C-alpha cells in the first residue's frame, strides 16, 4: 500500500467516522431482523446504522470513565455486552410485561420499546425521568379534574340545536391529536391486525391511541414515558436531543413559548449562526470547548464540564432539577412541585392547583426555600460557565421580579372574573366555558407565560407586542368592558 | 508531480466537486452573455456557475439510467447536446411565442424563461405541472367568482364617507403583493423601457405585474406556471426544492400552515438537527441511505427508491398525485378534484365550490373512491419506507377522523351563519364582507385547516392552542354570542 | 518529517484554520486574565479564542488594503499593535471615563466595553452608528412624550379598584424586559457588590438596568449603543452579524416583521437551503463569489463588491443609509428623518411625530427628494448585483405604491378615531388607552407595517392573511362597528 493510499484511507475514516464503526459485531438475531427490514423499512435500518448503538458494544461503552459514560446502569447482563445494540436487543426486552409482545418470524418482539426496556442500560435516566413532571404528563392532565374540564371544553365536539351551541361527544381522538400528542396517550392492545406483505400475511398487535410519542405516554407494559419524544428513532442521536428543535416540538407559543423565545434570543442567534462549527455529540459536554452558546439541553439537563473536566452541572433527566420556580403559572408562578405527579396537589380552596385563584400557594406540595436555593444554585452554575457571577445573579433575580409583576396582572384579571361570578354574569361551575373565563385563561396561559419566558430566556418581543405586556394590558381592559356591559344589560352566561 | 500534490488535488476535487465541472463546454452565445453579465449582474452568473446546468452537457445527462435521469424529454435537439445549459440556451427558446422577446446586443432574448421553454428538456415535469392545481393557481382564483369576492373584499381600498366605511378601488397592485404573489400574476408586455447602462442606453420590454414567481403565473408566451417558484434562479439546485424552506414561501399559517406544522414535527426536528449530514442532491433519492427523515418533497413529489434501487414512489410534479383527500377545506374537506382547474366545479347549490355550505360534495368533479385508493396507496408507499404498515395505516386513518370531526365544527359555524342570513342579521349576497361571515371564514380557513395540517403532519400545537381546537371552540361561542346579541337588538349588517 | 505527515498537517491547518492563529502574541495582561478566567468563565475565553481578535495583531490588520481592512481608525496607538486584541486591550480602554471601572486583581477594568472603547480601532463604524436611529434608540423612546405614553400604558401595572381597572406603578423593570430590551437601558453604577469566589471575596461595581444589549443603550461612560447587540461576545464574528438571526432578535412581528418576512422570502429560502456552502466571513463581501443570495446585512449595510473588486455598496453602520423612505409608519410612511435622534421632530400639530394624524409630513425634519434619490440609488446598486435594472426599478417602485395604498387604510382608521374623539366616545388626551385608540394603533403598527415589509422584502403571507390586507380590512370594519354601537348607546370612554 502506498503512502498516498494510506493517507486517503485515513482521511476517509476521519471524515466519515461512521465507516469505522460498521465493523462492530451485530448479534445473530439483529442480523436476521436487518436482513429482511433493509428491504421492508430501509429508512429505519439505515438510520440505526448511523447510530452509536450500531457502532459500539456495551463492553466498550462500560469501559469509559464516569463522565464519558453514556450508559448509567451499574451492571448490564453479560449476554448484551459483546455486540452492538440492535433491533432485537431493544425490541425483545421484558417481553412478559408487554401486552404488545407478539411472535414475529420465530422471535418474540415488542412493538414498543419503553423506558422500562431502555432502563437495562440507561437506568439513572429512567429513574430520574419517570417520576418527573414529564414522565407523569398524561396522568397530570387526565387525573386532574380541573385540567380535564379545560381539555374537554376545548376538544369536544359541539352542535347547533334550538338551544344554541351545545357540547357534544367527548373525543379521545381529538385529545390524541392535540393535548395528548405532547402529553402522551395511553397505548393499549386490542386484539390483532392482519397485515399483507409480499411474503405472507402477518399478525401484529392492534394498538390503540397509536402512533404517539408524547412525553408521558403510558405503554403496554405499564411504564410511563417515551424516550423517543426527544431521542427519535432509530439513530437516537444525542445531537438531536441537544439541539433546540427537539424541545420545539411542544414548547411553543401561545401557551409555552420557550422555543419561540429561544429562537430570538442571543443564545439562539449564536447557535443558529455558528452551531455548524460546534460539537453537539461529545460527552461530557465542555463549555467553551465544544460549544460557545447554550441550547435548551445545556441549561436544563446536560452534563457540563469545563474544558479541563471540572463538572459545572450534573446530567439530569428530571427537567425541573435546575428550576426553583415554575414560570408556567397555574394560574400564578410558584415553587416547583415536590412530586412530578401534580394531580395530588390540593390548595387552600380544595382545588388540584398549586395556587389558589387568589394566589395562595399550596406550599405543602411545593419545594421549600432551601430546595429552591439548591436548584437555583444549579442553574447559576450553568450561567457562570460563561457569565460573571454578578451578571448571573442579576439575571436570575429579575426573573423573580417579572414573575411578581405578571402575577399582579393575573390577580387583576381574576378579580374581574370573580366579580363576574359574584354578579352571576358567568357561572364558576366550569371556569373554562364562557367568554370572560376564557379571557381570564388567556391572561395567564398566553400572555403572562409569554412575558415570563421572554424574561427568563431573553426574547423581548414576547414581553412586548407578541402576546406580552401589550396583550396583558389590552386583555384586562377588554375584560373590564365586557363585564361592565354585560352586568349592566344583565346578559348572563356566555 | 509528487505524491503529495496529487493527493491534495484529488482531495480538492473530492471536497469541492464543483471545480471539476467548470470544464464543461459553454456555447459561444452563452460565453458572450457571461462575458458582459459577469460584470453587470455577477450574482446570477456566479450562481449559475454553481449549477448542474453549468456543469454538465445534455449529451451526458441523456446517458444516465432512467432513475438517475434529470431530463425527461424523450429526445432533445442535437444543437443543445454538446455544451452546458447556459444563459442563451434557456433565454432564446421559442422566441416567436414570446411577446417579451427583444433584440439584445445582436441576440433575440426572452426576458422570462417559461415552463414551455423548460419543457425542451423537462417535458414530463411540465406535462404534470401545468394542468395541476398549482399550474392553474392564478386562474383558480381569478376565474372563480366566489374567490374573487374574497380577494376583492380583502385587498381593495376602503374610504370613510358620511355613509361609513365604503369599498373603494379594486387594486391589482394589492392583489399582486398578496394573493397573486403566491398564485401568480398575469405578466404582459406594454411597450418598452429605456435603461441607462455604462455602455449605452438599451431598450427592454416593459413587463406588467412583474416581478413575480407565483406558481400559476401566466407568462408572455401564454404558458402557465413559474418553475422558479420552487427552483430559484440561477442555480436551480434540486437541494433547494427538496428542502422545506421552498414550500415555506407560501404554505404558511394562518391559512395553510403546512410549513409551520412541519417545523414542529418530529420529521422536521430530525431534518433541522441532522440534515447537514444528509444528501439532498442525489437522484434517485434513496430512503435511509441519502436521508433519514422526510421533507415536504419526499412525501409529496420526489422519486424515491430503497438503497438498492427499488422504486418506492415515482416522481410527480402534480403535487396532488399522492393525495386522496384535500384537507384544505372549501369549506369542507373533500376528495381531490379531478382537474387542476377548479373554477369549472359547480356544486348542488350552483356555486363553484367543491362542497356546498351544507357539506355535500360536488362528486362529479372529484376523484372517485378507486382513484382515492390509488393515491392513498402512493402516500402509504412513502410512509412504509420507514414505518411499519400498521403504523402507516393508523396514521393515515386518523387524518380521515380528524377531517370528519373538524368538518362538524364547520357545519356548526355554517348553521349559525345560515341563521344570521335567514334572520337578516347579515346579507348572503357577499359572504365575505360582514362580521359573522368573517368569523365563519376564519373557522374553516384558519382553525379547521390548522387542526387538519397538524394531524396530517404531526405538529400538535396547531391542533391545540395555536389556531386549533381552542380556536374552533372559542370562535363558535363568539359567533353564537354575536348572533344572539344582534338578532335581539336588531343590529343588522356589519 | 514524511510526506504523509506533512500532508496531514497541512490538511489539518486547512480544515481547522483556527489552529494557525493561536500563535499570535497575547499581551501579558491578557495572558493573566485568561489564566484565571479559563477556569472561572471558560465559555467566553474559549469563544474569544475562536475570534479574529485572538488570531491576529493590529499591525497585520493595518496592512490590509482599504477594501479588506476591518479596522477603520486612521491610526492606532503603538502599544496595541503587536499583540492580539484580548481581554485587557478592550476592558481597560478609557478607564477614567467609566464609572464602572474597578480594581480587579491589580488591574483597572471596565465591566462594559462601550462603542467609545471600540472606537479606538473601529472609528468609522462608531461615527456612523452613534448618531443613527439605532444609536439613539433609547432616547428616541424616552425623550418622546408620545412614545412614552404608549410605553407606559403598555408596561405599567394595573389594579382593580372600586372604580374599575386603574393604572398603577410605572415599572422600569417591565420596560427593561420589553421595549428597552431592544432599545437599550441606561446602565448606571450604584456602589459595589461583594462576590464570593473560590479564592476570596471580590468587589465589583453594582450596575443597574443590567444586563442589557439594546442597540441604544446608554453606558456608564456616557456613550450610546451596544456593539454586542449585533456582534455578540466574545467571538464578535462577522458571520453572526451577517446572518439573519442577528436582526431576528428584535425585528419581529407583529410590529416590525422584517425577519419573519425574510424567512419566507426567496432570498431567505436560498440562504437557508444553501447558506452552508457560502462564505459569510470574507471582507469585502463579493456578490456571487461569496454568496448567491442576500441576508439583511447584504442589503442594508455590508461592503459589497463584484468578484473582481468593483465596489457595489460601501459599508455603513447607519442602517438608514440605503433607505429613502421609512416604511415603519408613524403613523404614515415618510421620508427618512434627517437626524437619528427623532424626538426633536415637531409636526404641524406640534406633536413629536414625523407625520400628523392626517398624514402631513414634518418635512423640515425629513430628508429631501435629492437625498432620497441618493439613498434609493445605493439600494438599487445592491439589487442590480443580481437583478436586471428594470427588475430593480419595478421592485422599488412598487414599495412606493404599497406605501401609498396602505397609508390610505391608516387614514381611514384615523378618520374613524377622529369621529370617536369628536363625539366624545373616546378621549384624545392619551391616544393609547382606550379601545378604538388601540384598534387604530394596531392598524398602523401591526397591519400596515406587515403589508409594507411583505412588499419590500417579498414575503407575501404578511401582505395577505398574516396581519396583512385581511386584517387591515377586518380591523377597519370592526372599528366602524365599535364606533357606531358606542356612539348610539352613548358608551363613553373605554
Tab-separated table of C-alpha atoms in Angstrom, chain A residues 272-405:
chain	number	residue	atom	x	y	z
A	272	UNK	CA	-28.104	29.277	14.598
A	273	UNK	CA	-25.239	31.352	13.187
A	274	UNK	CA	-22.260	29.306	14.306
A	275	UNK	CA	-23.647	25.984	15.541
A	276	UNK	CA	-22.386	24.105	12.487
A	277	UNK	CA	-18.879	24.569	13.866
A	278	UNK	CA	-19.765	23.295	17.335
A	279	UNK	CA	-19.719	19.746	18.690
A	280	UNK	CA	-23.131	18.523	19.790
A	281	UNK	CA	-22.028	14.931	20.332
A	282	UNK	CA	-19.265	14.866	22.913
A	283	UNK	CA	-19.831	13.540	26.428
A	284	UNK	CA	-19.231	15.244	28.770
A	285	UNK	CA	-20.174	18.479	27.029
A	286	UNK	CA	-17.413	21.007	27.575
A	287	UNK	CA	-18.420	24.656	27.913
A	288	UNK	CA	-16.416	26.836	25.548
A	289	UNK	CA	-14.516	23.943	24.033
A	290	UNK	CA	-17.408	22.096	22.413
A	291	UNK	CA	-19.890	24.937	22.203
A	292	UNK	CA	-19.938	28.677	22.730
A	293	UNK	CA	-23.623	29.263	23.393
A	294	UNK	CA	-26.246	27.147	25.082
A	295	UNK	CA	-29.227	25.254	23.721
A	296	UNK	CA	-32.219	24.154	25.812
A	297	UNK	CA	-30.390	20.992	26.893
A	298	UNK	CA	-27.328	22.918	28.032
A	299	UNK	CA	-29.171	24.886	30.659
A	300	UNK	CA	-31.805	22.353	31.590
A	301	UNK	CA	-30.294	18.888	31.663
A	302	UNK	CA	-26.907	18.120	30.077
A	303	UNK	CA	-23.778	17.085	31.944
A	304	UNK	CA	-21.486	20.088	31.582
A	305	UNK	CA	-17.824	20.429	32.398
A	306	UNK	CA	-15.106	22.982	31.921
A	307	UNK	CA	-12.618	22.225	29.143
A	308	UNK	CA	-10.353	20.574	31.698
A	309	UNK	CA	-13.084	18.365	33.112
A	310	UNK	CA	-14.441	20.117	36.192
A	311	UNK	CA	-18.163	19.405	36.492
A	312	UNK	CA	-20.332	22.516	36.178
A	313	UNK	CA	-23.631	20.664	36.196
A	314	UNK	CA	-24.565	17.004	36.532
A	315	UNK	CA	-26.823	15.452	33.941
A	316	UNK	CA	-30.467	15.108	34.936
A	317	UNK	CA	-33.485	13.753	33.117
A	318	UNK	CA	-35.717	15.473	35.635
A	319	UNK	CA	-36.047	18.739	33.756
A	320	UNK	CA	-37.065	20.547	36.920
A	321	UNK	CA	-33.795	19.730	38.654
A	322	UNK	CA	-32.326	23.158	37.909
A	323	UNK	CA	-35.566	25.115	38.299
A	324	UNK	CA	-36.509	26.777	41.568
A	325	UNK	CA	-39.726	28.360	40.356
A	326	UNK	CA	-42.336	27.255	37.865
A	327	UNK	CA	-42.865	30.141	35.484
A	328	UNK	CA	-45.707	28.311	33.783
A	329	UNK	CA	-48.276	29.826	36.117
A	330	UNK	CA	-51.238	27.771	37.328
A	331	UNK	CA	-52.524	30.405	37.437
A	332	UNK	CA	-49.682	32.098	39.349
A	333	UNK	CA	-45.984	31.278	39.415
A	334	UNK	CA	-44.994	29.057	42.296
A	335	UNK	CA	-42.177	26.999	43.737
A	336	UNK	CA	-41.664	23.791	41.768
A	337	UNK	CA	-43.905	20.955	42.958
A	338	UNK	CA	-42.244	18.351	45.137
A	339	UNK	CA	-43.589	15.479	43.067
A	340	UNK	CA	-43.836	15.183	39.300
A	341	UNK	CA	-47.323	13.794	39.672
A	342	UNK	CA	-49.165	17.039	40.327
A	343	UNK	CA	-52.767	15.855	40.361
A	344	UNK	CA	-52.468	15.084	44.065
A	345	UNK	CA	-51.921	18.745	44.906
A	346	UNK	CA	-54.749	20.321	46.859
A	347	UNK	CA	-54.717	24.034	47.564
A	348	UNK	CA	-56.489	26.045	50.260
A	349	UNK	CA	-59.635	26.128	48.100
A	350	UNK	CA	-59.503	22.322	47.747
A	351	UNK	CA	-58.664	22.635	44.073
A	352	UNK	CA	-55.914	20.499	42.496
A	353	UNK	CA	-53.885	23.556	41.550
A	354	UNK	CA	-50.570	24.740	43.001
A	355	UNK	CA	-52.002	28.175	43.822
A	356	UNK	CA	-55.489	29.362	44.648
A	357	UNK	CA	-57.277	31.759	42.336
A	358	UNK	CA	-56.267	34.443	44.821
A	359	UNK	CA	-52.629	33.451	44.549
A	360	UNK	CA	-52.024	31.481	47.752
A	361	UNK	CA	-49.516	28.705	47.078
A	362	UNK	CA	-50.234	25.112	48.126
A	363	UNK	CA	-46.943	25.177	49.984
A	364	UNK	CA	-47.004	21.716	51.461
A	365	UNK	CA	-46.919	20.291	47.932
A	366	UNK	CA	-44.178	22.619	46.719
A	367	UNK	CA	-40.444	22.597	47.346
A	368	UNK	CA	-39.239	24.748	50.234
A	369	UNK	CA	-36.873	27.704	50.194
A	370	UNK	CA	-33.875	25.506	50.879
A	371	UNK	CA	-34.551	23.233	47.919
A	372	UNK	CA	-35.280	26.296	45.811
A	373	UNK	CA	-31.882	27.663	46.736
A	374	UNK	CA	-30.182	24.400	45.748
A	375	UNK	CA	-31.855	24.312	42.357
A	376	UNK	CA	-31.222	27.972	41.685
A	377	UNK	CA	-27.590	27.285	42.521
A	378	UNK	CA	-27.501	24.537	39.912
A	379	UNK	CA	-28.806	26.872	37.233
A	380	UNK	CA	-26.420	29.605	38.289
A	381	UNK	CA	-23.607	27.079	37.958
A	382	UNK	CA	-24.522	26.785	34.284
A	383	UNK	CA	-24.775	30.545	33.740
A	384	UNK	CA	-21.384	31.214	35.286
A	385	UNK	CA	-19.706	28.904	32.804
A	386	UNK	CA	-19.823	31.954	30.561
A	387	UNK	CA	-21.145	34.890	32.579
A	388	UNK	CA	-19.789	36.821	35.542
A	389	UNK	CA	-21.408	35.988	38.856
A	390	UNK	CA	-22.952	39.444	39.177
A	391	UNK	CA	-24.435	39.105	35.699
A	392	UNK	CA	-25.951	35.733	36.563
A	393	UNK	CA	-27.310	36.980	39.884
A	394	UNK	CA	-28.988	39.976	38.315
A	395	UNK	CA	-30.365	37.887	35.506
A	396	UNK	CA	-31.917	35.301	37.813
A	397	UNK	CA	-33.231	37.948	40.190
A	398	UNK	CA	-35.139	39.735	37.510
A	399	UNK	CA	-36.963	36.549	36.635
A	400	UNK	CA	-38.398	36.810	40.145
A	401	UNK	CA	-39.329	40.466	39.575
A	402	UNK	CA	-41.107	39.661	36.336
A	403	UNK	CA	-42.980	36.825	37.999
A	404	UNK	CA	-44.198	39.143	40.743
A	405	UNK	CA	-45.300	41.852	38.300
